Coordinates of C-alpha atoms in Angstrom, one line a residue:
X1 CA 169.3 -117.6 189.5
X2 CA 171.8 -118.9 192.2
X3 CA 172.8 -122.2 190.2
X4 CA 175.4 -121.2 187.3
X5 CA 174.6 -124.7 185.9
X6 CA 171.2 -123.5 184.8
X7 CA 172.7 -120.0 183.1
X8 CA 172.7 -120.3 178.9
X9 CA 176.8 -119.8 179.0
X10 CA 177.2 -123.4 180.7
X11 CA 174.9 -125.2 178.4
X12 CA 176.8 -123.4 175.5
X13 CA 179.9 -124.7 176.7
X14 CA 178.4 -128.1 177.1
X15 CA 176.9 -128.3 174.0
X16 CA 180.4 -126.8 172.3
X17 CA 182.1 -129.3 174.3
X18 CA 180.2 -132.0 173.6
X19 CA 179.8 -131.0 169.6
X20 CA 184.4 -131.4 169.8
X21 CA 184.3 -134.4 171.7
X22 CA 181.9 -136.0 168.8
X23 CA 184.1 -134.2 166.6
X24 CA 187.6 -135.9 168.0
X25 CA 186.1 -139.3 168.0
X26 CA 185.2 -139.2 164.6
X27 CA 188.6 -137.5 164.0
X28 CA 190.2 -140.5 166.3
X29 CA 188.8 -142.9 164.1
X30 CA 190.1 -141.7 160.7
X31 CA 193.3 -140.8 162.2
X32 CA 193.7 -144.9 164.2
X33 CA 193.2 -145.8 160.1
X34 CA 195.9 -143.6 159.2
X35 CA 198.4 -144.5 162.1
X36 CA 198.1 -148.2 161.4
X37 CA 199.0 -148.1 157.9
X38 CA 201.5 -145.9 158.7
X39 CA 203.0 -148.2 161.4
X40 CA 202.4 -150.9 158.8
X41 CA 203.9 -149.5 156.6
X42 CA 206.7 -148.9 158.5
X43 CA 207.1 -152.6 159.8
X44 CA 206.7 -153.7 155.8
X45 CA 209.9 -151.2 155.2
X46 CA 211.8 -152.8 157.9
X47 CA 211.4 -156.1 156.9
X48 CA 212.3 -154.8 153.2
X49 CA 215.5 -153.3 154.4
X50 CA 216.7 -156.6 156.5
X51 CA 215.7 -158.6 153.1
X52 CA 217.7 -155.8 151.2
X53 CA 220.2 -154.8 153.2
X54 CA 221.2 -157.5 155.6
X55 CA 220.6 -160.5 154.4
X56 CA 223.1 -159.9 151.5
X57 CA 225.7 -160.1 154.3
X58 CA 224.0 -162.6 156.4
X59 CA 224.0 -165.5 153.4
X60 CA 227.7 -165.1 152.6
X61 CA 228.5 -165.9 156.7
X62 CA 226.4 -168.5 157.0
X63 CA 227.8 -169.8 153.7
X64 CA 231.4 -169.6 154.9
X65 CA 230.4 -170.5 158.8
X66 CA 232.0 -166.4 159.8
X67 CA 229.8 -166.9 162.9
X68 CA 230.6 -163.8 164.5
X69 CA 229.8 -161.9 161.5
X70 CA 226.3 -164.0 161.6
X71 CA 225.4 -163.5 164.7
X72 CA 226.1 -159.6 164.2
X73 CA 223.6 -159.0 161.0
X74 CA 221.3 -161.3 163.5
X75 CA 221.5 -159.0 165.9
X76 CA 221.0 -155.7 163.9
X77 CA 218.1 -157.2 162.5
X78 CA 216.6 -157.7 166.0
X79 CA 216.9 -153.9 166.4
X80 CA 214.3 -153.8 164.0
X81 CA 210.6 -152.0 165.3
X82 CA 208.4 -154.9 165.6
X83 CA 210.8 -157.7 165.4
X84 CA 211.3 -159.3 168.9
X85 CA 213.1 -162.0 167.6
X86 CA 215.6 -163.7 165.0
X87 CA 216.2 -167.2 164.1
X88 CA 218.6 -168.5 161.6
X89 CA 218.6 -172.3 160.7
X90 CA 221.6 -173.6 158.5
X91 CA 221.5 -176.7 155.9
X92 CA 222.5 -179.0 158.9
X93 CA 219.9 -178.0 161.4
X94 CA 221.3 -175.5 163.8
X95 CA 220.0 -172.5 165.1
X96 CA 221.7 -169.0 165.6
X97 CA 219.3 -166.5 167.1
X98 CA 219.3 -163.0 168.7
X99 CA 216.3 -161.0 170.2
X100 CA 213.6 -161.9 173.1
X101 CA 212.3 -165.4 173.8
X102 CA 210.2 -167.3 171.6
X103 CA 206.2 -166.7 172.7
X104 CA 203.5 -168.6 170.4
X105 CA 201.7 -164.4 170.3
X106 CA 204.7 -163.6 168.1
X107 CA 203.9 -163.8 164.2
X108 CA 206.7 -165.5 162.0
X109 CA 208.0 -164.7 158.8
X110 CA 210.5 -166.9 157.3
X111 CA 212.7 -166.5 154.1
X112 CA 214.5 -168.8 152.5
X113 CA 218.4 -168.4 151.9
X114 CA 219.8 -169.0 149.0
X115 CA 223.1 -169.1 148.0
X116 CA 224.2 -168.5 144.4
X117 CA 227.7 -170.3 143.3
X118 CA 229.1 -170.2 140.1
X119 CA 225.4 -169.6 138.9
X120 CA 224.0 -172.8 141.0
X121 CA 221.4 -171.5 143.3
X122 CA 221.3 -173.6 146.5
X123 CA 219.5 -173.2 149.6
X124 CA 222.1 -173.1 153.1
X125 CA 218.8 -172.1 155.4
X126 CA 215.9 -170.3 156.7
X127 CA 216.2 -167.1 158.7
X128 CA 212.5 -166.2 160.6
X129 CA 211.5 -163.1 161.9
X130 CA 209.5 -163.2 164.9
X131 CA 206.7 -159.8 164.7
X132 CA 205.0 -158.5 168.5
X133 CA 201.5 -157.8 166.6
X134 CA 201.3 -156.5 170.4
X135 CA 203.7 -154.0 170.2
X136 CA 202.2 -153.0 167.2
X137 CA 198.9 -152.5 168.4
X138 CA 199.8 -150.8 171.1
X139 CA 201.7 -148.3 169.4
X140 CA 199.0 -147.2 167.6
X141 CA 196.6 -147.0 170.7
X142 CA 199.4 -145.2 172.4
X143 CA 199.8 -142.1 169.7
X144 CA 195.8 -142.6 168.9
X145 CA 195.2 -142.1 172.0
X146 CA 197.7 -138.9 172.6
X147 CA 196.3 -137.5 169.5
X148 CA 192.7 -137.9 171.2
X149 CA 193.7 -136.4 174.6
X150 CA 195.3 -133.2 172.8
X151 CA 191.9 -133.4 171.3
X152 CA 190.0 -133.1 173.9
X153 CA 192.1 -130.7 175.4
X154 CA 191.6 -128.5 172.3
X155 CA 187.8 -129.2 172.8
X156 CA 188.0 -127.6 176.3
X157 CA 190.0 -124.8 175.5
X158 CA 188.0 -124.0 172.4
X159 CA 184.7 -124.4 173.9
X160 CA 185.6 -122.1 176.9
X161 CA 186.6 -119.5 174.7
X162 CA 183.1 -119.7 173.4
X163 CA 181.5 -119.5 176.0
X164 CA 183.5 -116.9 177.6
X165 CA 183.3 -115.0 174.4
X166 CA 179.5 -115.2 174.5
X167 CA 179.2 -114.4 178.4
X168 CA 181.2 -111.7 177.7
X169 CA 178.8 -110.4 175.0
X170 CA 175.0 -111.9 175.2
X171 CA 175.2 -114.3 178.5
X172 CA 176.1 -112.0 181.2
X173 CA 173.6 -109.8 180.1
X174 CA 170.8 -112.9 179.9
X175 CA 172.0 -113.6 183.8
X176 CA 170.8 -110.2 185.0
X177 CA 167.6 -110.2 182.9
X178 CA 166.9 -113.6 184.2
X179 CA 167.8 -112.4 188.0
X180 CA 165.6 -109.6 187.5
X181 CA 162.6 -111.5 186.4
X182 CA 163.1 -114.4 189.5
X183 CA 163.4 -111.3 191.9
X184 CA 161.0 -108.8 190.6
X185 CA 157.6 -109.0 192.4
X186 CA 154.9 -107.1 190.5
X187 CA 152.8 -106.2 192.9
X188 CA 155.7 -104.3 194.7
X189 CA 157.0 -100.6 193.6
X190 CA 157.9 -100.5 189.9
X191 CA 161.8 -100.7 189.0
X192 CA 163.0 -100.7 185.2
X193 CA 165.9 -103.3 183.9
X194 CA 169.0 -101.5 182.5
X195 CA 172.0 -103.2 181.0
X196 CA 175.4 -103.1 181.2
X197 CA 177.1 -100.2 179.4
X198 CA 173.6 -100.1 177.2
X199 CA 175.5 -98.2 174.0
X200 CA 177.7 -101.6 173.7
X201 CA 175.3 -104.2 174.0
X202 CA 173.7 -106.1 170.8
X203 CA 170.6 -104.1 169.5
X204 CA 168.2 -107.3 169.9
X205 CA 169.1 -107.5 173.6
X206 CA 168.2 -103.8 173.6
X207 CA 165.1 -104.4 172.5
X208 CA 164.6 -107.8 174.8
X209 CA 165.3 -105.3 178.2
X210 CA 162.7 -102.6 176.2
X211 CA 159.9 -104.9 175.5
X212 CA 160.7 -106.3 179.1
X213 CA 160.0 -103.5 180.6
X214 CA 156.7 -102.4 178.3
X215 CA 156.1 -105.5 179.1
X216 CA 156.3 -105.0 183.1
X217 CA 154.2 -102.1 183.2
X218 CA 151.6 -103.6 181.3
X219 CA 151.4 -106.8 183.4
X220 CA 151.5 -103.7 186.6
X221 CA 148.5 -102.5 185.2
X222 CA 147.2 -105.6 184.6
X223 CA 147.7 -107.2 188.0
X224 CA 146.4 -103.6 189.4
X225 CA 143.1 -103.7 187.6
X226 CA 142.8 -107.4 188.0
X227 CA 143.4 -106.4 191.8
X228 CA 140.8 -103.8 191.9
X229 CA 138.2 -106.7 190.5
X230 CA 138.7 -108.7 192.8
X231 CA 138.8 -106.6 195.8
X232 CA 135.3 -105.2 194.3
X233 CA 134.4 -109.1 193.8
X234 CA 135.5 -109.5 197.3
X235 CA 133.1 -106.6 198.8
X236 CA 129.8 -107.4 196.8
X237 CA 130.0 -111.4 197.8
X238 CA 130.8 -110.3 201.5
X239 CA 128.0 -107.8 201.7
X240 CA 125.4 -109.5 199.7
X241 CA 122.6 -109.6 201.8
X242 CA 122.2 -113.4 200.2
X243 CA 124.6 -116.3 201.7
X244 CA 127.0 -117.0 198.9
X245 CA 130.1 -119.3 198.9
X246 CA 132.3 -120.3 196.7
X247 CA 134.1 -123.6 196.6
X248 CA 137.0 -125.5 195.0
X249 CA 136.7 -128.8 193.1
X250 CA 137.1 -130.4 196.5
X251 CA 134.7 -128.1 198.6
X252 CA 136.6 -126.6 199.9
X253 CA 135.9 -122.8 201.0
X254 CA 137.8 -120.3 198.8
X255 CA 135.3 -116.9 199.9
X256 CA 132.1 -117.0 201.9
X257 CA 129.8 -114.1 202.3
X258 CA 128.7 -112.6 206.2
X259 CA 125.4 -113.4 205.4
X260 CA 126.2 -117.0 205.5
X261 CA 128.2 -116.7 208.3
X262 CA 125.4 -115.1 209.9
X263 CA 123.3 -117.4 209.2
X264 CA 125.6 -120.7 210.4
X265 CA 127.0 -118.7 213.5
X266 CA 130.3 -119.0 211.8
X267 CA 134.1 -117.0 211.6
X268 CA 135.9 -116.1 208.3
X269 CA 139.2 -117.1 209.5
X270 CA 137.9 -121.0 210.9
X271 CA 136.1 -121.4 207.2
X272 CA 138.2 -120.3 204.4
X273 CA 140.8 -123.0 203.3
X274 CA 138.4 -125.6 204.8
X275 CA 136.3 -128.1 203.6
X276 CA 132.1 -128.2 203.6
X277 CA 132.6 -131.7 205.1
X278 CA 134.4 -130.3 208.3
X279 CA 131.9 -127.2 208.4
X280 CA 128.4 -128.5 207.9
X281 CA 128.7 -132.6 208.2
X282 CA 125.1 -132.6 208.7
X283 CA 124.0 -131.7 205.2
X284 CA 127.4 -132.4 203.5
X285 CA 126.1 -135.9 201.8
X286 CA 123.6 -133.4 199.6
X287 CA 125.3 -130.6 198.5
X288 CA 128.0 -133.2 197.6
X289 CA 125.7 -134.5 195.2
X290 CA 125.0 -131.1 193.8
X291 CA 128.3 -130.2 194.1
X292 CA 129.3 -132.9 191.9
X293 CA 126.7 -132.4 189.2
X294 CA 127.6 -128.9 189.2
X295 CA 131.5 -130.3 188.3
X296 CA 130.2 -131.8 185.1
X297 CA 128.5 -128.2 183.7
X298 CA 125.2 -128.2 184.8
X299 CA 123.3 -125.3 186.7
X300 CA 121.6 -126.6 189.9
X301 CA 118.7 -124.6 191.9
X302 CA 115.7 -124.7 193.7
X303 CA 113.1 -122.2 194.1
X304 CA 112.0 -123.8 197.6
X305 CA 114.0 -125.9 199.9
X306 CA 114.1 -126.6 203.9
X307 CA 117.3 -125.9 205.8
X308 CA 118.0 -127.0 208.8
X309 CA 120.3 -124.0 210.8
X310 CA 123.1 -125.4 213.3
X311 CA 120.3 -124.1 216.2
X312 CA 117.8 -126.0 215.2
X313 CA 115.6 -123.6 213.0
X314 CA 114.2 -124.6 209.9
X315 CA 114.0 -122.3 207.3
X316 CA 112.8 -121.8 203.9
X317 CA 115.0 -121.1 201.2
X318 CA 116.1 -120.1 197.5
X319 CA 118.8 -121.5 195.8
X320 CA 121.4 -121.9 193.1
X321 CA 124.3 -123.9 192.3
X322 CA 126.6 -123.1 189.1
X323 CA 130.1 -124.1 188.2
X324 CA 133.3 -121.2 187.8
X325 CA 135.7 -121.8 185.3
X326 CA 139.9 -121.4 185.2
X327 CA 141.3 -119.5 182.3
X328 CA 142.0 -122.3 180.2
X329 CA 138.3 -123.1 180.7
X330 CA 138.2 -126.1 182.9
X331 CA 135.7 -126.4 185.8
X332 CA 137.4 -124.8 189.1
X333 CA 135.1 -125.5 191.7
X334 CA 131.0 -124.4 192.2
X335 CA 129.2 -120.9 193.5
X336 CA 126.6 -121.3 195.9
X337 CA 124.0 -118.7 196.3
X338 CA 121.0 -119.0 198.9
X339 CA 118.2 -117.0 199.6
X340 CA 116.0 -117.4 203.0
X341 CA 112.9 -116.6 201.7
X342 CA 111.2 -118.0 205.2
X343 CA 109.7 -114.4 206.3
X344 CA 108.1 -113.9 202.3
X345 CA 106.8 -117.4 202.3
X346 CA 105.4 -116.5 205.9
X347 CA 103.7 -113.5 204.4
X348 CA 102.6 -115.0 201.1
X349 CA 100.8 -117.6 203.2
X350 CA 99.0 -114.9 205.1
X351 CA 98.5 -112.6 202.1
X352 CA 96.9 -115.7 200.3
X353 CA 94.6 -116.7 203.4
X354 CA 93.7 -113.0 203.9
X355 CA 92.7 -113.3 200.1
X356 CA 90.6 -116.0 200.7
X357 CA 88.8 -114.7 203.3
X358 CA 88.2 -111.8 201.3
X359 CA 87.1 -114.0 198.3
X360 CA 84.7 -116.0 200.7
X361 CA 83.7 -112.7 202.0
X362 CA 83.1 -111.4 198.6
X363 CA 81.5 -114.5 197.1
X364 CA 79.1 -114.5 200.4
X365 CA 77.7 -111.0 199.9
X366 CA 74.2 -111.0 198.5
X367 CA 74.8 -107.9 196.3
X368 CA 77.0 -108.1 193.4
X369 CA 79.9 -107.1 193.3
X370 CA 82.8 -106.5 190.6
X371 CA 86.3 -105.0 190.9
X372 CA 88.4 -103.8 188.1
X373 CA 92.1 -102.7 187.3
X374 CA 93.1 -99.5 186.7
X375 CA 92.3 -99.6 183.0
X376 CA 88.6 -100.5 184.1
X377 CA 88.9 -104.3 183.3
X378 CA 87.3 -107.2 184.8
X379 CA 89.2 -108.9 187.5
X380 CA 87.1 -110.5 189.7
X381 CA 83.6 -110.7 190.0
X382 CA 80.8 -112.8 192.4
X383 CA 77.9 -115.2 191.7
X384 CA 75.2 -112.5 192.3
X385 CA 77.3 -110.1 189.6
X386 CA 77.2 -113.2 187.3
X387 CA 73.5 -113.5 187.6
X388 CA 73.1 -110.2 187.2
X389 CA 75.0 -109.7 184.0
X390 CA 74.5 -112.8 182.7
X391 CA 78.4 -113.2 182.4
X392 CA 80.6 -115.9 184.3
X393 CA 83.7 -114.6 186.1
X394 CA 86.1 -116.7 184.1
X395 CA 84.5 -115.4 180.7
X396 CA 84.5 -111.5 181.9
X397 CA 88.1 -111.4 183.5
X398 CA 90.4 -108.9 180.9
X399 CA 86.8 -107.3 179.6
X400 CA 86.2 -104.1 179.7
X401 CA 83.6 -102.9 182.4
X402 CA 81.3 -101.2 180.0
X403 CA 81.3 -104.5 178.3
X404 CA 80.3 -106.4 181.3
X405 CA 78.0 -104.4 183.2
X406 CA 76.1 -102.6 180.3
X407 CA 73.0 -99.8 181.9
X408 CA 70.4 -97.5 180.3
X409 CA 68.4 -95.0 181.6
X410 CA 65.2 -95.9 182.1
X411 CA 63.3 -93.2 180.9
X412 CA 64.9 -92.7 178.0
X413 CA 66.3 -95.7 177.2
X414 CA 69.9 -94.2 176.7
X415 CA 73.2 -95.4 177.6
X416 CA 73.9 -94.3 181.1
X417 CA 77.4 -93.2 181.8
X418 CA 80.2 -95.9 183.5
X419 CA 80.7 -95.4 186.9
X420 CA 84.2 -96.9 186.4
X421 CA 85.5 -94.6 184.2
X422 CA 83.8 -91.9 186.3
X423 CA 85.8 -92.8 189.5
X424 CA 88.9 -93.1 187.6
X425 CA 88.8 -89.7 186.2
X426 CA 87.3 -87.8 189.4
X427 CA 89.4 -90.1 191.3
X428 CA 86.0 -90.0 194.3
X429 CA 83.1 -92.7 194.7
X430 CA 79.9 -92.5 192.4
X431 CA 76.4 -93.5 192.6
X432 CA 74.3 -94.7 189.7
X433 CA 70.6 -92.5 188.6
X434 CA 67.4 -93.7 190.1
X435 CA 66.7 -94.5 186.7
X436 CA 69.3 -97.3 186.0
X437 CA 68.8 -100.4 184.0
X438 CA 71.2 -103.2 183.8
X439 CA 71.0 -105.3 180.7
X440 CA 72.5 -108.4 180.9
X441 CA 74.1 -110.6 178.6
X442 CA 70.9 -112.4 177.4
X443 CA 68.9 -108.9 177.0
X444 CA 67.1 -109.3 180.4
X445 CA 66.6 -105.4 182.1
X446 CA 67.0 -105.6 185.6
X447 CA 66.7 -102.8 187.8
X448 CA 69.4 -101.6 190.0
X449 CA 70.8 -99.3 192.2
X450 CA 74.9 -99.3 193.0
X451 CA 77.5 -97.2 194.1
X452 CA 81.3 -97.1 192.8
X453 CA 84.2 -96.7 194.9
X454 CA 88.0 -96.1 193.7
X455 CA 90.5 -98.8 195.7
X456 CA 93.8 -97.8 196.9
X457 CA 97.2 -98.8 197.7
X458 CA 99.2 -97.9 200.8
X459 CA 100.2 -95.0 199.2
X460 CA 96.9 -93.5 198.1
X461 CA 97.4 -94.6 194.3
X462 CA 93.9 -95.7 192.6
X463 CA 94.9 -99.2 191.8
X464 CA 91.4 -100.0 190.5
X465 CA 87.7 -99.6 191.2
X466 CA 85.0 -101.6 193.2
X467 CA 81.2 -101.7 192.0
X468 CA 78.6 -103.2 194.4
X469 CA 75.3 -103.4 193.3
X470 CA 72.1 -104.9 193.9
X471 CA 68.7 -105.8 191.8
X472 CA 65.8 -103.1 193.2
X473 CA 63.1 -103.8 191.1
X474 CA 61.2 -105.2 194.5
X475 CA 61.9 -101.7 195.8
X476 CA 61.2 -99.7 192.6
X477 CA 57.7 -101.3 192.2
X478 CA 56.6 -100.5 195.9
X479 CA 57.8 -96.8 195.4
X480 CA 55.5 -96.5 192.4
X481 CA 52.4 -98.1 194.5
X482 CA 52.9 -96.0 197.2
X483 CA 53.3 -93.1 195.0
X484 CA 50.1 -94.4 193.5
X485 CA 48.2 -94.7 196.5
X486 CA 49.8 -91.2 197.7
X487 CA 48.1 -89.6 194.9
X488 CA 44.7 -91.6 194.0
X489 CA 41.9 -92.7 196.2
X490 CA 42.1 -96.4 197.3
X491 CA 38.2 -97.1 196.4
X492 CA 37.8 -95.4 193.3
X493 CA 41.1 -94.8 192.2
X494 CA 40.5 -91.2 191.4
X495 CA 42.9 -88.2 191.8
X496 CA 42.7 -87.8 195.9
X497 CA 42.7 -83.8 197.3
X498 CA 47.0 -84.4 198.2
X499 CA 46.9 -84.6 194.4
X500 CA 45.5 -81.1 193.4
X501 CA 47.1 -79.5 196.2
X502 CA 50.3 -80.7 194.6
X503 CA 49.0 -79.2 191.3
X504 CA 47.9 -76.4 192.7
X505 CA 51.3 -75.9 194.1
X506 CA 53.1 -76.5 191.1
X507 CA 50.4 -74.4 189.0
X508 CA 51.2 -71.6 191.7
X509 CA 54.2 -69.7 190.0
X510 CA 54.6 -66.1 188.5
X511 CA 54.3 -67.8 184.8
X512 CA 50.6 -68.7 185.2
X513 CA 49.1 -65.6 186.8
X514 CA 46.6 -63.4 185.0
X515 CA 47.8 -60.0 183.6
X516 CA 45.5 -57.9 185.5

């Protein structure tokens, strides 16, 4: 604090200073009442005393025409304060008169004078006294305003003692703390405020210098921390492998992350502190618009957007717009975050064409087919499965296989085991008994012969299980007539020789032969 205008002990003394002033005016005022009636007083005791005193002497020398005698009571009475002027006018008219000349400012009093002769009363004159109401007046500014300057005198001297009383004890003291909290920077090395001669200074500015300095270390640690956050802040925005920006309420670039300089073959240092107009005018007109929507409170984004790079290139992107907010919860400005999503949308396009070739695929195959989770449920399924099972795909998607694809053994008629569940516990590919029977939906037995395979991810892991099968009953019937035909003559359709050499052969064991 370089000005000593702006220090507490001046504006005491002002504020003392200004309190006497107020003080002497108000003083002045009573005491101009009291020096006028004084002074009025005064001129009404004069004029008493020339009526008392000299005109006794004046009436008896006009009387007896002792003009010297006259004229010297006429001129004592113009020594009077106030009275500028004397005129005495006999019986016959003329004038005796002593003083200054006549002015028409001057106030007149006139007496009458009588003379009293052998107890006749009888008027020999007039004698006027001429009053300066000037002088007057200006007698009373003159000690009013002597008795106002020694007031304001005492005003000065009174105030600076103040003042100098309470630099001396509080204000001196305020000066250094105040110079010690312009200078102090906190983010430099730590340095405690001490007082003057401590033991002798007032206990509350003891405590002031104590809590300033609690106070100090606090904000240190504060300003450290808050440091620390933002340098962290700092790292994860410039290292995100996303472009992010962030921008003030008039876009312009506060922090800006490599990726997006990457991305706009740009430099930190020719971005930061300036504006999205100057950086990207091509596409400034629409993220001004969002920018501005953003301003009011709302959260902005697209999961798919075009770009349009500085090279040329066009690419794909993810992307958010939110407002920050100051401490005292206004809108500072808006975050930015992009993702390029180009290469993911290039590989979903070719994932979701490679699955629709395999669906085709699947759909074309004439044997049916149905794949299944890892939990054995119905994911997808073809139109020969559906004809087969009597179920359509959208109906038995989330069943359970066994539900779906429900087969008996054909000899007995019992339940034959799920090849589902068998590949997911043996983890290896299965194939169904000769024997199988798939019932459908309706109760129709077809037939069939399949095989069930385990599918796997990259890694090896059994994500779920494929089961391709096919109606045999064609094929089943032409095994059993050439069976038929193997065993039994064509013509007569009795047991052929191949026959009872087969029995023969399976008569021919240790079991049968005789004891002997």
């Amino acid at each position: 604090m370089r000005n000593w205008r702006n220090t507490s002990t001046w504006k005491l003394f002002l504020y003392f200073f200004t309190g006497f002033v107020l003080l002497s005016v108000i003083v002045t005022v009573f005491l101009h009442q009291f020096i006028q009636r004084l002074e009025k007083d005064h001129l009404d005791r004069n004029i008493t005393r020339v009526e008392e005193v000299y005109l006794p002497f004046l009436i008896p020398a006009l009387w007896i025409t002792d003009y010297g005698s006259l004229q010297d009571q006429i001129e004592g009475i113009a020594d009077f304060d106030y009275i500028e002027r004397v005129e005495v006018i006999d019986d016959r008219g003329e004038v005796f008169s002593a003083g200054a000349e006549a002015r028409p400012s001057l106030d007149v009093i006139t007496r009458d004078l009588v003379y009293v002769n052998r107890g006749r009363s009888q008027n020999i004159g007039s004698v006027s006294l001429f009053i300066d109401r000037n002088e007057f007046a200006a007698r009373i500014f003159k000690r009013v305003r002597i008795l106002f300057f020694l007031q304001l005198m005492m005003s000065v001297v009174l105030a600076t003692i103040i003042a100098w009383v309470y630099h001396r004890v509080i204000g001196r003291q305020l000066f250094r703390i105040a110079e010690f909290i312009q200078a102090d920077d906190p983010a430099g090395p730590a340095r405690d405020l001490t007082l003057e001669k401590p033991s002798r200074q007032p206990a509350e500015l003891r405590f002031l210098v104590d809590h300033i300095n609690k106070t100090r270390c606090r904000m240190e640690s504060h300003i450290t921390e808050i440091q620390e956050w933002r340098n962290l802040l700092q790292y994860i925005v410039r290292h995100d492998p996303n472009a992010i920006f962030v921008l003030d309420r008039d876009m312009r670039f506060i922090l800006v992350s490599e990726r997006y300089l990457q991305n706009n073959q740009l430099e930190r240092d020719k971005v930061v502190g300036r504006t999205f107009a100057e950086i990207s005018p091509a596409i400034y007109e629409k993220w001004y618009q969002v920018h501005r929507r953003a301003l009011g409170g709302e959260t902005l984004g697209s999961e798919q957007d075009q770009l349009t790079r500085p090279n040329g290139a066009v690419d794909i992107i993810r992307w958010w717009c939110r407002p920050w907010y100051e401490p005292d919860g206004s809108i500072g400005g808006t975050v930015f975050y992009s993702e390029t999503i180009t290469e993911r949308k290039q590989m979903e396009r070719a994932l979701f064409l490679e699955k629709e070739l395999f669906r085709t695929t699947l759909l074309s195959v004439g044997d049916g087919v149905i794949s299944t989770d890892d939990e054995g449920r119905v994911r997808l399924m073809n139109h020969v499965a559906e004809k087969l099972t009597g179920w359509k795909a959208e109906e038995a998607a989330g069943e359970d296989f066994g539900v779906v694809f429900h087969i008996i053994d054909e000899s007995s008629g019992e339940r034959a085991p799920d090849p589902v569940r068998q590949v997911l516990e043996d983890d290896q590919p299965v194939e169904l008994m000769e024997d199988s029977v798939l019932v459908s939906r309706e109760g129709l037995m077809v037939p069939i012969e399949d095989r069930a395979a385990p599918i796997r991810d990259r890694d090896g892991k059994t994500t779920g299980v494929v089961v391709v099968f096919r109606d045999c009953a064609e094929k089943r019937q032409r095994i059993k007539e050439i069976e038929y035909l193997s065993y039994n003559d064509q013509l007569t359709g009795l047991y052929n020789r191949r026959f009872f050499e087969e029995e023969l052969r399976r008569l021919d064991v240790p079991r049968n032969l005789p004891l002997s």
